[in-house]
Short mmCIF file of C-alpha atoms in Angstrom, two decimals:
data_model
loop_
_atom_site.label_atom_id
_atom_site.label_comp_id
_atom_site.label_asym_id
_atom_site.label_seq_id
_atom_site.Cartn_x
_atom_site.Cartn_y
_atom_site.Cartn_z
CA MET A 37 129.21 97.90 78.08
CA ARG A 38 126.34 99.24 75.96
CA ILE A 39 123.01 97.84 77.19
CA LEU A 40 119.51 98.19 75.74
CA PHE A 41 116.76 97.50 78.28
CA VAL A 42 113.29 96.66 76.91
CA VAL A 43 110.34 96.95 79.30
CA GLN A 44 106.61 97.57 78.96
CA ARG A 45 106.47 100.65 81.25
CA TYR A 46 109.15 102.90 82.69
CA GLY A 47 109.16 105.89 85.01
CA VAL A 48 109.28 107.01 88.61
CA GLU A 49 105.46 106.96 88.74
CA VAL A 50 105.33 103.32 87.65
CA ALA A 51 104.93 101.09 90.70
CA GLY A 52 105.17 97.59 89.20
CA GLY A 53 107.90 95.40 90.68
CA ALA A 54 109.60 94.41 87.42
CA GLU A 55 109.35 97.94 86.05
CA VAL A 56 110.89 99.44 89.19
CA LEU A 57 113.67 96.87 89.06
CA CYS A 58 114.40 97.69 85.41
CA ARG A 59 114.64 101.40 86.20
CA GLU A 60 116.92 100.81 89.19
CA VAL A 61 119.21 98.51 87.22
CA ALA A 62 119.39 100.84 84.20
CA GLU A 63 120.16 103.89 86.33
CA ARG A 64 122.70 102.15 88.53
CA MET A 65 124.46 100.46 85.63
CA ALA A 66 124.77 103.90 84.02
CA ALA A 67 126.28 105.21 87.25
CA ARG A 68 128.87 102.42 87.08
CA GLY A 69 130.02 103.58 83.65
CA HIS A 70 127.84 101.47 81.36
CA GLU A 71 125.74 102.99 78.57
CA SER A 72 122.07 102.40 79.43
CA VAL A 73 119.26 102.86 76.90
CA VAL A 74 115.63 101.96 77.63
CA LEU A 75 113.02 101.18 74.97
CA THR A 76 109.51 101.38 76.39
CA SER A 77 105.95 102.64 75.93
CA CYS A 78 104.36 106.01 76.63
CA ALA A 79 101.96 104.28 79.05
CA ARG A 80 101.85 104.58 82.81
CA ASP A 81 98.83 102.35 83.47
CA TYR A 82 98.95 98.68 82.47
CA ASP A 83 95.16 98.26 82.69
CA THR A 84 94.45 100.49 79.70
CA TRP A 85 97.91 101.24 78.21
CA GLU A 86 96.79 104.82 77.62
CA ASP A 87 99.63 107.09 76.56
CA HIS A 88 100.77 109.28 79.44
CA TYR A 89 104.39 110.21 78.80
CA PRO A 90 105.39 112.15 75.66
CA GLU A 91 106.62 110.19 72.67
CA GLY A 92 110.28 110.49 71.78
CA VAL A 93 113.70 110.44 73.41
CA ALA A 94 114.40 111.78 76.89
CA GLU A 95 117.16 111.46 79.46
CA ALA A 96 116.90 110.82 83.18
CA ARG A 97 119.65 109.99 85.67
CA GLY A 98 122.12 109.03 82.98
CA VAL A 99 119.68 106.79 81.07
CA GLU A 100 118.46 107.47 77.52
CA ILE A 101 114.72 106.70 77.41
CA VAL A 102 113.04 105.98 74.07
CA ARG A 103 109.23 106.03 74.32
CA LEU A 104 106.90 104.74 71.61
CA PRO A 105 103.14 105.41 71.52
CA VAL A 106 100.62 102.64 72.08
CA VAL A 107 98.72 101.65 68.94
CA ARG A 108 95.46 101.23 70.84
CA THR A 109 94.27 100.90 74.42
CA ARG A 110 93.17 97.59 75.87
CA ASP A 111 89.55 96.45 75.45
CA PRO A 112 88.76 95.02 78.92
CA ALA A 113 85.82 92.89 77.77
CA ARG A 114 87.73 91.37 74.86
CA PHE A 115 90.81 90.80 77.02
CA SER A 116 88.75 89.07 79.71
CA ALA A 117 87.03 86.80 77.18
CA LEU A 118 90.31 85.89 75.50
CA SER A 119 91.97 85.27 78.87
CA GLN A 120 89.25 82.82 79.86
CA ARG A 121 89.59 80.98 76.58
CA VAL A 122 93.38 80.88 76.38
CA ALA A 123 93.68 79.73 80.00
CA ASP A 124 91.79 76.56 79.06
CA PRO A 125 94.11 74.05 77.33
CA LEU A 126 91.13 72.52 75.52
CA ARG A 127 89.99 75.82 74.00
CA ARG A 128 93.22 77.50 72.99
CA ASN A 129 95.28 77.28 69.83
CA PRO A 130 98.16 79.34 68.37
CA VAL A 131 95.78 81.85 66.79
CA VAL A 132 93.95 82.43 70.08
CA GLU A 133 97.23 82.72 71.97
CA ALA A 134 98.51 85.33 69.52
CA ALA A 135 95.23 87.27 69.80
CA TRP A 136 95.46 87.17 73.60
CA MET A 137 99.06 88.42 73.58
CA HIS A 138 98.04 91.25 71.23
CA GLU A 139 95.17 92.23 73.53
CA GLN A 140 97.41 91.89 76.59
CA GLY A 141 99.51 94.71 75.17
CA PRO A 142 101.20 97.03 74.90
CA ILE A 143 101.47 97.06 71.11
CA LEU A 144 103.75 99.96 70.19
CA ARG A 145 103.92 101.90 66.94
CA GLY A 146 107.22 101.28 65.16
CA PHE A 147 108.47 98.92 67.86
CA GLY A 148 110.10 96.33 65.61
CA GLY A 149 112.04 98.82 63.54
CA GLU A 150 113.16 100.86 66.54
CA LEU A 151 114.26 97.73 68.40
CA ARG A 152 116.29 96.46 65.46
CA ARG A 153 117.88 99.85 64.89
CA ARG A 154 118.78 100.37 68.54
CA SER A 155 120.08 96.82 68.95
CA ARG A 156 122.75 97.42 66.30
CA ASP A 157 124.44 99.96 68.58
CA VAL A 158 124.62 97.90 71.79
CA ASP A 159 126.48 94.87 73.13
CA VAL A 160 123.45 93.17 74.69
CA VAL A 161 119.67 93.55 74.99
CA VAL A 162 117.92 92.86 78.32
CA PHE A 163 114.17 92.11 78.27
CA PHE A 164 112.18 92.48 81.48
CA THR A 165 109.34 90.03 82.23
CA TYR A 166 108.20 87.14 80.05
CA LEU A 167 104.56 88.20 79.93
CA TYR A 168 104.26 91.08 77.46
CA PRO A 169 104.56 91.59 73.68
CA THR A 170 107.58 93.83 74.24
CA THR A 171 109.44 90.64 75.19
CA VAL A 172 107.64 87.96 73.16
CA ASN A 173 107.57 89.97 69.92
CA GLY A 174 110.87 91.69 70.63
CA LEU A 175 112.79 88.42 70.82
CA ALA A 176 111.22 87.31 67.54
CA GLU A 177 112.12 90.63 65.88
CA LEU A 178 115.78 90.33 66.84
CA GLY A 179 116.02 86.74 65.64
CA GLY A 180 119.37 86.06 67.28
CA THR A 181 121.17 89.06 65.77
CA VAL A 182 122.42 90.32 69.15
CA PRO A 183 123.00 88.68 72.56
CA VAL A 184 119.83 88.84 74.67
CA ILE A 185 119.13 88.30 78.35
CA VAL A 186 115.64 87.82 79.75
CA GLN A 187 114.77 88.64 83.34
CA PRO A 188 111.46 86.76 83.29
CA ALA A 189 109.92 87.50 86.71
CA ALA A 190 108.57 83.96 86.41
CA HIS A 191 106.21 82.29 88.85
CA ASP A 192 103.53 79.63 88.72
CA GLU A 193 100.59 81.22 86.90
CA TRP A 194 98.61 80.07 83.89
CA PRO A 195 100.18 82.36 81.23
CA ILE A 196 103.60 80.79 81.71
CA ARG A 197 102.12 77.45 80.66
CA LEU A 198 101.13 78.77 77.23
CA PRO A 199 103.08 77.18 74.34
CA LEU A 200 103.65 80.71 73.03
CA ILE A 201 105.74 81.57 76.10
CA ARG A 202 108.24 78.77 75.53
CA SER A 203 109.72 80.86 72.72
CA VAL A 204 110.84 83.44 75.30
CA PHE A 205 113.05 80.91 77.06
CA ASP A 206 114.15 79.19 73.85
CA ARG A 207 115.36 82.48 72.33
CA ALA A 208 117.19 83.85 75.37
CA ASP A 209 120.99 83.72 75.47
CA GLY A 210 120.94 84.20 79.23
CA LEU A 211 118.44 84.32 82.09
CA ALA A 212 118.52 86.54 85.18
CA TYR A 213 116.51 85.54 88.24
CA SER A 214 115.45 87.36 91.39
CA THR A 215 115.43 84.32 93.69
CA PRO A 216 116.63 80.70 93.80
CA GLU A 217 112.96 79.68 93.77
CA GLU A 218 112.39 81.45 90.45
CA GLN A 219 115.45 79.73 88.97
CA GLU A 220 114.26 76.34 90.21
CA PHE A 221 110.80 76.91 88.75
CA VAL A 222 112.15 77.86 85.30
CA ASP A 223 114.72 75.04 85.33
CA LEU A 224 112.02 72.45 85.99
CA ARG A 225 109.63 73.84 83.38
CA PHE A 226 111.92 74.88 80.52
CA ARG A 227 115.31 73.24 81.25
CA PRO A 228 117.39 76.11 79.80
CA THR A 229 120.96 75.39 78.73
CA VAL A 230 122.11 79.03 78.46
CA PRO A 231 124.04 80.94 81.16
CA THR A 232 121.85 81.81 84.13
CA GLU A 233 122.36 83.64 87.38
CA VAL A 234 120.36 84.48 90.50
CA ILE A 235 120.91 88.23 90.42
CA GLY A 236 118.61 89.20 93.27
CA ILE A 237 117.11 92.63 93.72
CA GLY A 238 119.00 95.51 95.27
CA PHE A 239 117.69 97.65 98.10
CA ASP A 240 118.94 100.73 99.86
CA PRO A 241 117.76 101.98 103.24
CA PRO A 242 115.97 105.35 103.16
CA VAL A 243 118.12 108.45 102.99
CA GLY A 244 117.66 111.81 104.68
CA GLY A 245 117.16 110.73 108.26
CA PRO A 246 114.60 108.48 109.97
CA PRO A 247 111.16 108.18 108.34
CA ASP A 248 108.60 110.64 109.70
CA VAL A 249 106.15 108.19 111.24
CA ALA A 250 104.37 110.85 113.30
CA SER A 251 103.56 112.86 110.17
CA PHE A 252 102.31 109.74 108.40
CA ARG A 253 100.01 108.90 111.31
CA ARG A 254 98.63 112.45 111.41
CA THR A 255 98.07 112.60 107.65
CA TYR A 256 95.99 109.42 107.60
CA GLY A 257 94.26 109.80 110.97
CA LEU A 258 95.82 106.72 112.54
CA GLY A 259 96.36 108.16 116.00
CA ASP A 260 98.19 105.66 118.17
CA ASP A 261 96.41 102.59 116.76
CA PRO A 262 98.59 99.68 115.66
CA TYR A 263 98.33 98.93 111.97
CA VAL A 264 99.25 96.32 109.41
CA VAL A 265 100.63 97.74 106.17
CA CYS A 266 100.21 96.33 102.67
CA LEU A 267 102.20 97.91 99.82
CA GLY A 268 101.32 97.86 96.14
CA ARG A 269 98.25 98.37 94.02
CA LEU A 270 94.88 97.11 95.25
CA ASP A 271 94.10 94.40 92.73
CA PRO A 272 92.28 91.06 92.85
CA ASN A 273 95.37 89.48 91.25
CA LYS A 274 97.42 90.69 94.21
CA GLY A 275 95.16 89.15 96.86
CA SER A 276 93.77 92.50 97.98
CA PRO A 277 90.12 91.43 98.48
CA GLU A 278 91.13 88.54 100.73
CA ALA A 279 93.48 90.77 102.71
CA ILE A 280 90.71 93.31 103.29
CA ASP A 281 88.21 90.61 104.30
CA PHE A 282 90.65 88.84 106.63
CA MET A 283 91.66 92.08 108.33
CA ALA A 284 88.01 93.11 108.75
CA GLU A 285 87.24 89.77 110.40
CA TYR A 286 90.31 90.03 112.63
CA ARG A 287 89.28 93.54 113.70
CA ARG A 288 85.72 92.35 114.38
CA ARG A 289 87.01 89.58 116.63
CA HIS A 290 89.87 91.35 118.36
CA GLY A 291 89.45 95.10 117.73
CA GLY A 292 92.12 97.75 117.59
CA VAL A 293 94.38 97.04 114.63
CA ARG A 294 93.88 98.76 111.28
CA LEU A 295 94.88 97.89 107.72
CA VAL A 296 96.78 100.54 105.75
CA MET A 297 97.07 99.88 102.01
CA CYS A 298 99.56 102.05 100.13
CA GLY A 299 98.94 101.83 96.41
CA ALA A 300 96.60 102.75 93.58
CA ASP A 301 93.12 101.29 94.08
CA MET A 302 92.27 99.29 90.95
CA MET A 303 89.10 97.87 92.54
CA ALA A 304 87.12 100.99 93.55
CA THR A 305 87.10 99.58 97.08
CA ALA A 306 84.15 100.54 99.26
CA PRO A 307 84.95 102.21 102.61
CA ARG A 308 85.27 99.80 105.54
CA ASP A 309 85.88 100.28 109.21
CA GLY A 310 89.57 100.16 110.03
CA LEU A 311 90.69 100.32 106.38
CA VAL A 312 92.91 103.18 105.18
CA ILE A 313 93.79 103.47 101.48
CA THR A 314 96.46 106.07 100.79
CA GLY A 315 96.70 105.75 97.02
CA PHE A 316 100.08 105.85 95.31
CA VAL A 317 102.71 107.31 97.66
CA ASP A 318 106.23 108.66 97.26
CA ASP A 319 109.32 106.99 98.70
CA ALA A 320 109.37 109.02 101.92
CA THR A 321 105.74 108.18 102.66
CA ARG A 322 106.27 104.49 101.89
CA TRP A 323 109.22 104.25 104.27
CA ALA A 324 107.24 106.05 106.97
CA ALA A 325 104.32 103.65 106.48
CA LEU A 326 106.66 100.69 106.91
CA ALA A 327 108.52 102.13 109.88
CA GLY A 328 105.30 102.75 111.80
CA ALA A 329 103.65 99.42 111.02
CA ALA A 330 103.44 96.48 113.37
CA VAL A 331 103.46 93.95 110.51
CA LEU A 332 103.98 93.96 106.74
CA LEU A 333 101.28 91.92 104.98
CA GLN A 334 101.99 90.35 101.56
CA PRO A 335 98.74 88.66 100.45
CA SER A 336 99.60 87.97 96.80
CA ARG A 337 99.59 84.38 95.55
CA GLN A 338 101.57 85.28 92.41
CA GLU A 339 104.96 86.85 93.03
CA SER A 340 108.39 86.22 91.56
CA PHE A 341 110.06 87.96 94.49
CA GLY A 342 108.06 90.37 96.61
CA MET A 343 110.09 93.58 96.73
CA THR A 344 107.97 94.92 99.55
CA LEU A 345 109.24 92.16 101.82
CA ALA A 346 112.80 93.41 101.55
CA GLU A 347 111.68 97.00 102.09
CA GLY A 348 109.78 95.97 105.20
CA TRP A 349 112.76 94.04 106.51
CA LEU A 350 114.98 97.10 106.07
CA MET A 351 112.59 98.73 108.56
CA ASP A 352 112.80 95.64 110.85
CA ARG A 353 109.15 94.76 110.23
CA PRO A 354 108.10 91.10 110.43
CA ALA A 355 106.33 89.77 107.33
CA LEU A 356 103.07 87.88 107.07
CA VAL A 357 102.73 86.19 103.66
CA GLN A 358 100.20 84.07 101.79
CA ARG A 359 101.39 80.46 101.90
CA ALA A 360 99.93 79.78 98.44
CA CYS A 361 102.76 81.86 96.94
CA GLU A 362 105.66 79.43 97.10
CA VAL A 363 108.26 82.08 96.29
CA THR A 364 107.43 84.43 99.16
CA GLU A 365 106.67 81.57 101.58
CA ARG A 366 110.09 80.04 100.97
CA LEU A 367 111.78 83.44 101.14
CA VAL A 368 110.25 84.08 104.56
CA HIS A 369 111.31 80.60 105.66
CA ARG A 370 114.86 81.02 104.33
CA SER A 371 115.31 84.40 106.02
CA ALA A 372 113.38 83.55 109.21
CA GLY A 373 111.82 86.97 108.70
CA GLY A 374 108.14 86.27 109.22
CA LEU A 375 105.22 83.86 109.18
CA ALA A 376 102.95 82.37 106.52
CA TYR A 377 99.22 81.67 106.48
CA GLY A 378 96.75 79.73 104.36
CA GLY A 379 93.12 80.28 105.33
CA TYR A 380 91.65 82.67 107.85
CA ALA A 381 92.35 80.47 110.89
CA GLU A 382 96.09 80.54 110.20
CA PHE A 383 95.94 84.25 109.44
CA ASP A 384 94.23 84.96 112.77
CA ALA A 385 96.73 82.87 114.73
CA ALA A 386 99.81 84.26 112.96
CA LEU A 387 98.77 87.91 113.17
CA GLY A 388 97.75 87.46 116.79
CA MET A 389 101.17 86.04 117.57
CA LEU A 390 102.99 88.91 115.85
CA LEU A 391 100.87 91.57 117.55
CA GLY A 392 100.81 89.86 120.92
CA ARG A 393 104.51 89.02 121.13
CA PRO A 394 106.59 92.11 120.34
CA ASP A 395 109.76 90.18 121.18
CA LEU A 396 109.02 87.62 118.46
CA ALA A 397 108.04 90.31 115.95
CA ALA A 398 111.27 92.21 116.62
CA ARG A 399 113.37 89.06 116.25
CA LEU A 400 111.75 88.13 112.94
CA GLY A 401 112.13 91.66 111.61
CA ALA A 402 115.81 91.71 112.59
CA ASN A 403 116.35 88.35 110.88
CA GLY A 404 114.85 89.74 107.69
CA HIS A 405 117.02 92.85 107.92
CA ARG A 406 120.18 90.77 108.17
CA HIS A 407 119.08 88.66 105.20
CA VAL A 408 118.59 91.74 102.99
CA LEU A 409 121.97 93.22 103.91
CA ALA A 410 123.73 89.92 103.23
CA THR A 411 121.96 89.13 99.96
CA TYR A 412 120.37 92.16 98.33
CA THR A 413 122.71 95.14 98.52
CA TRP A 414 123.05 96.95 95.21
CA ASP A 415 126.80 96.46 94.91
CA VAL A 416 126.37 92.68 95.15
CA VAL A 417 123.41 92.67 92.74
CA LEU A 418 125.10 94.82 90.09
CA SER A 419 128.30 92.78 90.26
CA ARG A 420 126.23 89.67 89.53
CA TYR A 421 124.55 91.47 86.65
CA GLU A 422 127.89 92.45 85.15
CA HIS A 423 129.12 88.89 85.52
CA LEU A 424 126.10 87.51 83.64
CA LEU A 425 126.39 90.15 80.91
CA GLU A 426 130.03 89.24 80.34
CA ARG A 427 129.24 85.51 80.26
CA VAL A 428 126.46 85.94 77.71
CA VAL A 429 128.36 88.30 75.42
CA THR A 430 131.48 86.12 75.59
CA ALA A 431 129.50 82.93 74.93
CA ARG A 432 127.85 84.47 71.85
CA SER A 433 131.18 85.78 70.59
CA THR A 434 132.83 82.39 71.08
CA ALA A 435 129.96 80.61 69.32
CA ALA A 436 130.15 83.07 66.42
CA GLY A 437 133.89 82.45 66.16
CA ARG A 438 133.36 78.70 66.00
CA GLU A 439 130.74 79.18 63.28
CA VAL A 440 133.17 81.25 61.20
CA GLN A 441 135.92 78.64 61.64
CA SER A 442 133.52 75.86 60.65
CA THR A 443 132.54 77.77 57.52
CA ASP A 444 136.18 78.39 56.62
CA ARG A 445 136.97 74.67 56.88
CA ARG A 446 134.19 73.56 54.53
CA PRO A 447 135.65 71.95 51.40
CA THR A 448 135.27 73.86 48.20
CA THR A 449 134.27 72.30 44.92
CA ALA A 450 136.14 72.86 41.72
#
């Protein structure tokens, strides 16, 4: 099958969950004999959308990558002001919503024409995430001319309540979800009638031997201290400030344990005792960080899956997640792979239990590992993807056939 993937950023240096998933799916579908093409931006950083990659067509791991330049970078002050206004139902209107989506970015030069041209040569177009103009405007540009699937990465946050976003779900011919919780959320909010499937997210254990934990500890001066690891960019929207504050308070009360945060620091975080920030790390370093950790912390309140949970479970690490994120809280409950917390008191008690009872921590980590192997292996995930693609393409073809038959039966006038 010929598949066009549309995503706001793409590349091995891009750490966003949906973007990583898009790259993995595109590459692995190509390896299974499908024709994968990706239409994306030249940007690496979603905060500014500055061009980083060269414009044009490239190839990587069997995938044709088409990059378009960003028309202009984001204006942080304007984006913040528009976000505050559009988040308020009493202050927003269609014009403000459209302005916010434009400022959200990325707006790409020649996007509409390139999308239409590329879509004529494929069987189906797959849009990743509901949140960006590449999806919102892309669906409008295609106007039903080709079967489209949206993998929305949906969760309960204010942008998904915008009237503008309903068009994403209304225009999709099929919907792909990462978890049952995401499907349930979208079903309740938008009541789609098109084919849907819980695809999941695929994970592979690290290759090339066991992770080098000793080297990781030496590199970051951890010695023999126990540490909690948190993966992903440091960002207020990801719960990073609360995680840092909670860990600092826990260390003040109980001593010993450190917090290691592996990801780009978007907050210019000030140095704190017991806090180690590695910056963006490669796969080998990430696996080593997980393998050496006592606990994997997931503090975000806004996740559609939480890929780091599955990676931690592959290393038999127990998870500690923010209860306010229903998706990750229910995932931990369903897998029996960790604990959840609300405020600091619950955080203190849960972390103390995981650090103080190695038997419990090991059992929870093993439960999570079994859950990943049973649910999120790539072969299972890609088979589900292929099934949904076939359903959507067949449904569109059948509907088109019925339309032709209906037209043929219309009476003619003399």
